[in-house]
mmCIF file of C-alpha atoms in Angstrom:
data_model
loop_
_atom_site.group_PDB
_atom_site.id
_atom_site.type_symbol
_atom_site.label_atom_id
_atom_site.label_comp_id
_atom_site.label_asym_id
_atom_site.label_seq_id
_atom_site.Cartn_x
_atom_site.Cartn_y
_atom_site.Cartn_z
ATOM 1 C CA UNK J 16 -0.148 0.083 0.039
ATOM 2 C CA UNK J 17 3.267 2.248 -0.701
ATOM 3 C CA UNK J 18 4.296 1.831 2.234
ATOM 4 C CA UNK J 19 2.314 4.542 4.638
ATOM 5 C CA UNK J 20 -0.831 2.662 5.446
ATOM 6 C CA UNK J 21 -3.830 4.251 7.607
ATOM 7 C CA UNK J 22 -6.868 2.810 8.881
ATOM 8 C CA UNK J 23 -9.807 2.217 9.292
ATOM 9 C CA UNK J 24 -10.850 3.009 5.889
ATOM 10 C CA UNK J 25 -14.775 4.643 6.969
ATOM 11 C CA UNK J 26 -14.964 5.198 10.188
ATOM 12 C CA UNK J 27 -17.958 6.385 12.517
ATOM 13 C CA UNK J 28 -18.300 8.634 15.508
ATOM 14 C CA UNK J 29 -20.833 9.720 18.051
ATOM 15 C CA UNK J 30 -21.460 12.672 18.896
ATOM 16 C CA UNK J 31 -18.830 14.068 22.684
ATOM 17 C CA UNK J 32 -17.340 10.200 21.611
ATOM 18 C CA UNK J 33 -12.818 10.923 20.353
ATOM 19 C CA UNK J 34 -12.156 8.623 18.145
ATOM 20 C CA UNK J 35 -8.094 7.635 16.642
ATOM 21 C CA UNK J 36 -7.078 7.151 13.795
ATOM 22 C CA UNK J 37 -4.187 5.247 12.639
ATOM 23 C CA UNK J 38 -1.337 6.698 10.368
ATOM 24 C CA UNK J 39 2.129 3.743 10.104
ATOM 25 C CA UNK J 40 4.540 3.462 7.991
ATOM 26 C CA UNK J 41 8.165 1.017 7.166
ATOM 27 C CA UNK J 42 10.019 4.092 4.755
ATOM 28 C CA UNK J 43 12.285 5.469 7.125
ATOM 29 C CA UNK J 44 10.431 8.616 6.953
ATOM 30 C CA UNK J 45 11.450 10.741 9.760
ATOM 31 C CA UNK J 46 8.691 14.012 8.938
ATOM 32 C CA UNK J 47 5.209 12.414 8.831
ATOM 33 C CA UNK J 48 2.326 14.507 8.502
ATOM 34 C CA UNK J 49 -1.487 14.447 8.648
ATOM 35 C CA UNK J 50 -4.233 16.533 6.491
ATOM 36 C CA UNK J 51 -8.024 17.152 6.398
ATOM 37 C CA UNK J 52 -9.768 17.225 3.090
ATOM 38 C CA UNK J 53 -12.846 18.750 2.210
ATOM 39 C CA UNK J 54 -14.694 19.491 -1.212
ATOM 40 C CA UNK J 55 -13.192 22.397 -1.889
ATOM 41 C CA UNK J 56 -11.089 23.551 0.402
ATOM 42 C CA UNK J 57 -7.338 21.801 -0.613
ATOM 43 C CA UNK J 58 -5.766 19.836 2.185
ATOM 44 C CA UNK J 59 -5.475 21.704 5.585
ATOM 45 C CA UNK J 60 -2.571 20.419 7.814
ATOM 46 C CA UNK J 61 -3.541 19.489 11.303
ATOM 47 C CA UNK J 62 -0.238 18.623 13.172
ATOM 48 C CA UNK J 63 3.078 17.738 11.816
ATOM 49 C CA UNK J 64 6.286 15.510 12.976
ATOM 50 C CA UNK J 65 9.704 15.491 12.491
ATOM 51 C CA UNK J 66 10.668 13.734 14.997
ATOM 52 C CA UNK J 67 10.583 11.403 17.709
ATOM 53 C CA UNK J 68 9.015 12.347 20.753
ATOM 54 C CA UNK J 69 7.940 15.932 19.089
ATOM 55 C CA UNK J 70 5.065 17.443 17.198
ATOM 56 C CA UNK J 71 3.287 21.159 16.539
ATOM 57 C CA UNK J 72 -0.032 22.497 15.550
ATOM 58 C CA UNK J 73 -1.230 23.398 11.964
ATOM 59 C CA UNK J 74 -3.306 25.897 11.256
ATOM 60 C CA UNK J 75 -6.326 24.062 12.415
ATOM 61 C CA UNK J 76 -4.800 21.414 15.436
ATOM 62 C CA UNK J 77 -8.079 22.314 18.144
ATOM 63 C CA UNK J 78 -9.526 19.488 19.392
ATOM 64 C CA UNK J 79 -7.104 17.027 17.397
ATOM 65 C CA UNK J 80 -4.134 15.312 19.103
ATOM 66 C CA UNK J 81 -0.898 13.188 18.555
ATOM 67 C CA UNK J 82 1.785 11.742 19.494
ATOM 68 C CA UNK J 83 4.949 10.085 18.074
ATOM 69 C CA UNK J 84 5.904 8.042 20.002
ATOM 70 C CA UNK J 85 8.129 5.838 17.239
ATOM 71 C CA UNK J 86 8.872 6.429 14.231
ATOM 72 C CA UNK J 87 6.669 4.520 12.419
ATOM 73 C CA UNK J 88 3.790 5.430 14.438
ATOM 74 C CA UNK J 89 2.112 9.002 14.333
ATOM 75 C CA UNK J 90 -1.900 8.294 15.534
ATOM 76 C CA UNK J 91 -4.470 11.449 15.399
ATOM 77 C CA UNK J 92 -7.305 10.771 17.582
ATOM 78 C CA UNK J 93 -10.478 13.187 16.784
ATOM 79 C CA UNK J 94 -11.618 14.481 20.430
ATOM 80 C CA UNK J 95 -15.020 15.737 21.876
ATOM 81 C CA UNK J 96 -13.883 19.391 21.146
ATOM 82 C CA UNK J 97 -14.001 19.236 17.203
ATOM 83 C CA UNK J 98 -16.741 20.923 16.334
ATOM 84 C CA UNK J 99 -17.551 19.654 12.931
ATOM 85 C CA UNK J 100 -14.839 16.523 12.341
ATOM 86 C CA UNK J 101 -16.523 14.303 9.139
ATOM 87 C CA UNK J 102 -14.235 14.999 6.852
ATOM 88 C CA UNK J 103 -11.452 13.292 5.083
ATOM 89 C CA UNK J 104 -8.173 12.871 6.956
ATOM 90 C CA UNK J 105 -4.947 12.039 5.524
ATOM 91 C CA UNK J 106 -1.758 10.800 6.761
ATOM 92 C CA UNK J 107 1.794 11.671 5.054
ATOM 93 C CA UNK J 108 5.456 11.601 5.314
ATOM 94 C CA UNK J 109 8.289 11.774 4.003
ATOM 95 C CA UNK J 110 12.713 12.348 4.144
ATOM 96 C CA UNK J 111 13.936 15.282 6.417
ATOM 97 C CA UNK J 112 15.992 16.132 3.899
ATOM 98 C CA UNK J 113 15.860 18.960 0.396
ATOM 99 C CA UNK J 114 13.269 16.014 -1.237
ATOM 100 C CA UNK J 115 10.414 16.765 0.460
ATOM 101 C CA UNK J 116 8.262 14.503 -1.273
ATOM 102 C CA UNK J 117 5.027 13.177 0.572
ATOM 103 C CA UNK J 118 4.360 9.929 0.228
ATOM 104 C CA UNK J 119 0.511 10.125 1.564
ATOM 105 C CA UNK J 120 -1.458 6.048 2.652
ATOM 106 C CA UNK J 121 -5.104 5.907 1.337
ATOM 107 C CA UNK J 122 -7.511 8.025 4.026
ATOM 108 C CA UNK J 123 -9.506 7.183 6.511
ATOM 109 C CA UNK J 124 -12.713 9.449 5.792
ATOM 110 C CA UNK J 125 -15.053 10.092 9.586
ATOM 111 C CA UNK J 126 -18.342 10.434 10.059
ATOM 112 C CA UNK J 127 -20.506 11.675 12.630
ATOM 113 C CA UNK J 128 -23.844 9.963 13.282
ATOM 114 C CA UNK O 27 2.081 31.753 7.227
ATOM 115 C CA UNK O 28 2.236 30.964 4.082
ATOM 116 C CA UNK O 29 -0.984 30.879 1.785
ATOM 117 C CA UNK O 30 -2.234 30.138 -1.480
ATOM 118 C CA UNK O 31 -3.990 30.159 -3.853
ATOM 119 C CA UNK O 32 -5.689 28.182 -7.392
ATOM 120 C CA UNK O 33 -7.054 29.040 -9.608
ATOM 121 C CA UNK O 34 -9.793 28.185 -11.213
ATOM 122 C CA UNK O 35 -10.959 25.628 -9.413
ATOM 123 C CA UNK O 36 -12.777 23.495 -12.443
ATOM 124 C CA UNK O 37 -11.382 23.538 -15.808
ATOM 125 C CA UNK O 38 -13.059 20.918 -18.251
ATOM 126 C CA UNK O 39 -10.438 20.378 -21.834
ATOM 127 C CA UNK O 40 -10.841 18.621 -24.916
ATOM 128 C CA UNK O 41 -8.909 15.903 -25.836
ATOM 129 C CA UNK O 42 -5.338 16.352 -27.640
ATOM 130 C CA UNK O 43 -5.467 20.304 -25.817
ATOM 131 C CA UNK O 44 -3.451 21.932 -23.396
ATOM 132 C CA UNK O 45 -4.403 22.331 -19.795
ATOM 133 C CA UNK O 46 -2.033 25.389 -17.364
ATOM 134 C CA UNK O 47 -3.630 25.796 -13.551
ATOM 135 C CA UNK O 48 -1.993 28.731 -12.175
ATOM 136 C CA UNK O 49 -0.628 28.596 -7.697
ATOM 137 C CA UNK O 50 -0.168 32.416 -6.194
ATOM 138 C CA UNK O 51 2.113 32.036 -2.869
ATOM 139 C CA UNK O 52 2.246 34.337 -0.580
ATOM 140 C CA UNK O 53 5.979 33.570 1.441
ATOM 141 C CA UNK O 54 8.775 34.870 0.146
ATOM 142 C CA UNK O 55 10.960 32.823 1.590
ATOM 143 C CA UNK O 56 8.984 29.446 0.641
ATOM 144 C CA UNK O 57 11.057 27.841 -1.793
ATOM 145 C CA UNK O 58 9.491 24.164 -2.628
ATOM 146 C CA UNK O 59 6.677 23.836 -5.213
ATOM 147 C CA UNK O 60 5.118 20.166 -5.708
ATOM 148 C CA UNK O 61 2.270 19.331 -7.788
ATOM 149 C CA UNK O 62 -0.051 16.508 -6.715
ATOM 150 C CA UNK O 63 -2.710 14.377 -8.634
ATOM 151 C CA UNK O 64 -5.239 13.336 -6.423
ATOM 152 C CA UNK O 65 -7.749 10.400 -8.394
ATOM 153 C CA UNK O 66 -11.745 10.059 -7.848
ATOM 154 C CA UNK O 67 -11.658 8.262 -3.994
ATOM 155 C CA UNK O 68 -7.725 7.703 -3.856
ATOM 156 C CA UNK O 69 -4.986 9.015 -2.530
ATOM 157 C CA UNK O 70 -3.005 12.468 -4.235
ATOM 158 C CA UNK O 71 0.770 11.132 -5.651
ATOM 159 C CA UNK O 72 3.765 13.590 -6.410
ATOM 160 C CA UNK O 73 3.563 14.057 -9.709
ATOM 161 C CA UNK O 74 6.012 17.380 -10.606
ATOM 162 C CA UNK O 75 8.186 19.343 -8.212
ATOM 163 C CA UNK O 76 10.771 22.430 -8.876
ATOM 164 C CA UNK O 77 12.669 24.298 -6.222
ATOM 165 C CA UNK O 78 13.899 27.764 -6.238
ATOM 166 C CA UNK O 79 16.562 27.963 -8.416
ATOM 167 C CA UNK O 80 14.803 26.547 -11.146
ATOM 168 C CA UNK O 81 12.906 29.186 -12.897
ATOM 169 C CA UNK O 82 10.935 25.705 -15.604
ATOM 170 C CA UNK O 83 11.389 21.034 -15.271
ATOM 171 C CA UNK O 84 9.839 19.499 -17.316
ATOM 172 C CA UNK O 85 8.467 15.840 -17.383
ATOM 173 C CA UNK O 86 7.323 14.460 -20.691
ATOM 174 C CA UNK O 87 3.480 15.958 -21.245
ATOM 175 C CA UNK O 88 4.193 17.795 -17.852
ATOM 176 C CA UNK O 89 5.874 21.049 -16.898
ATOM 177 C CA UNK O 90 6.528 23.899 -14.387
ATOM 178 C CA UNK O 91 7.302 27.601 -14.555
ATOM 179 C CA UNK O 92 8.265 29.355 -12.235
ATOM 180 C CA UNK O 93 8.513 33.520 -11.031
ATOM 181 C CA UNK O 94 10.107 33.690 -7.646
ATOM 182 C CA UNK O 95 9.689 38.105 -8.376
ATOM 183 C CA UNK O 96 5.859 37.200 -8.335
ATOM 184 C CA UNK O 97 5.867 34.538 -6.755
ATOM 185 C CA UNK O 98 3.785 32.680 -8.775
ATOM 186 C CA UNK O 99 3.789 28.801 -10.121
ATOM 187 C CA UNK O 100 2.239 26.957 -12.916
ATOM 188 C CA UNK O 101 1.013 23.418 -13.738
ATOM 189 C CA UNK O 102 1.175 22.851 -17.792
ATOM 190 C CA UNK O 103 -0.400 19.971 -19.058
ATOM 191 C CA UNK O 104 0.379 19.214 -23.141
ATOM 192 C CA UNK O 105 -2.043 17.034 -25.785
ATOM 193 C CA UNK O 106 -4.771 16.805 -22.708
ATOM 194 C CA UNK O 107 -6.291 12.852 -22.396
ATOM 195 C CA UNK O 108 -8.871 11.442 -20.534
ATOM 196 C CA UNK O 109 -7.068 9.722 -17.745
ATOM 197 C CA UNK O 110 -5.380 13.541 -17.359
ATOM 198 C CA UNK O 111 -8.699 14.189 -15.343
ATOM 199 C CA UNK O 112 -8.852 14.638 -12.017
ATOM 200 C CA UNK O 113 -7.810 17.356 -9.474
ATOM 201 C CA UNK O 114 -4.947 18.712 -8.933
ATOM 202 C CA UNK O 115 -2.885 20.002 -6.108
ATOM 203 C CA UNK O 116 -0.295 22.574 -6.244
ATOM 204 C CA UNK O 117 2.035 23.313 -2.538
ATOM 205 C CA UNK O 118 4.284 25.597 -1.313
ATOM 206 C CA UNK O 119 6.929 24.646 1.610
ATOM 207 C CA UNK O 120 10.311 26.079 2.383
ATOM 208 C CA UNK O 121 13.461 24.289 3.737
ATOM 209 C CA UNK O 122 14.279 26.239 7.598
ATOM 210 C CA UNK O 123 11.338 26.597 10.190
ATOM 211 C CA UNK O 124 7.811 24.913 9.070
ATOM 212 C CA UNK O 125 8.673 22.796 6.395
ATOM 213 C CA UNK O 126 5.132 21.466 6.698
ATOM 214 C CA UNK O 127 3.932 21.936 2.535
ATOM 215 C CA UNK O 128 0.926 24.517 2.145
ATOM 216 C CA UNK O 129 -1.398 22.809 -0.374
ATOM 217 C CA UNK O 130 -3.799 25.087 -2.264
ATOM 218 C CA UNK O 131 -7.647 24.056 -2.594
ATOM 219 C CA UNK O 132 -6.633 22.515 -6.072
ATOM 220 C CA UNK O 133 -8.387 22.140 -9.313
ATOM 221 C CA UNK O 134 -10.984 19.907 -10.733
ATOM 222 C CA UNK O 135 -9.762 19.181 -14.205
ATOM 223 C CA UNK O 136 -12.176 16.861 -16.676
ATOM 224 C CA UNK O 137 -10.327 16.121 -20.111
ATOM 225 C CA UNK O 138 -13.225 15.836 -22.746
ATOM 226 C CA UNK O 139 -12.691 12.726 -25.556
#
């Protein structure tokens, strides 16, 4: 699956519930990213991590949390504080050097029910 | 922070014609400009990228041009084919500080047979 795996493919969340989206890569990339994709708005950065045990907020971090305990893994938790979580979530990874070509996962579609 | 604007939002061309998609960016420190293609239901795929020390780059039927003075860059697709139909995203980032890509809002290209 291109070296970066997201799961699950579809996820349904009830109001007030926290959910965690998984992202795992075996590309030996240092940097990992989470983006949210809404129709007509492109990809918006939620969080990113350039090294293990370190991460930074992106443009729309409110209501989300992440961890980076292992190089291979960068899970995203959508908390109940995120008021409009229904979207397509994409995880990506890249090397830390000057070649910034991202490899994307296949995405998770989250729906609030 | 960086802001990337992309135009047009939709583009319809006849098979064999050329297509041009334009992006502008706001941060003069940005120096890496990739383009991604996203087919329906699939993950974005890198199709071409350019760095600020280069004005133009070609790869078969696709080319990207960069004007750093005006802070805009463009994707050119020649001899379009139905399989070129997809959503195209431009993006920008810099080597230092925040390295994560900032994406444009996307262009839906439809190639009519």
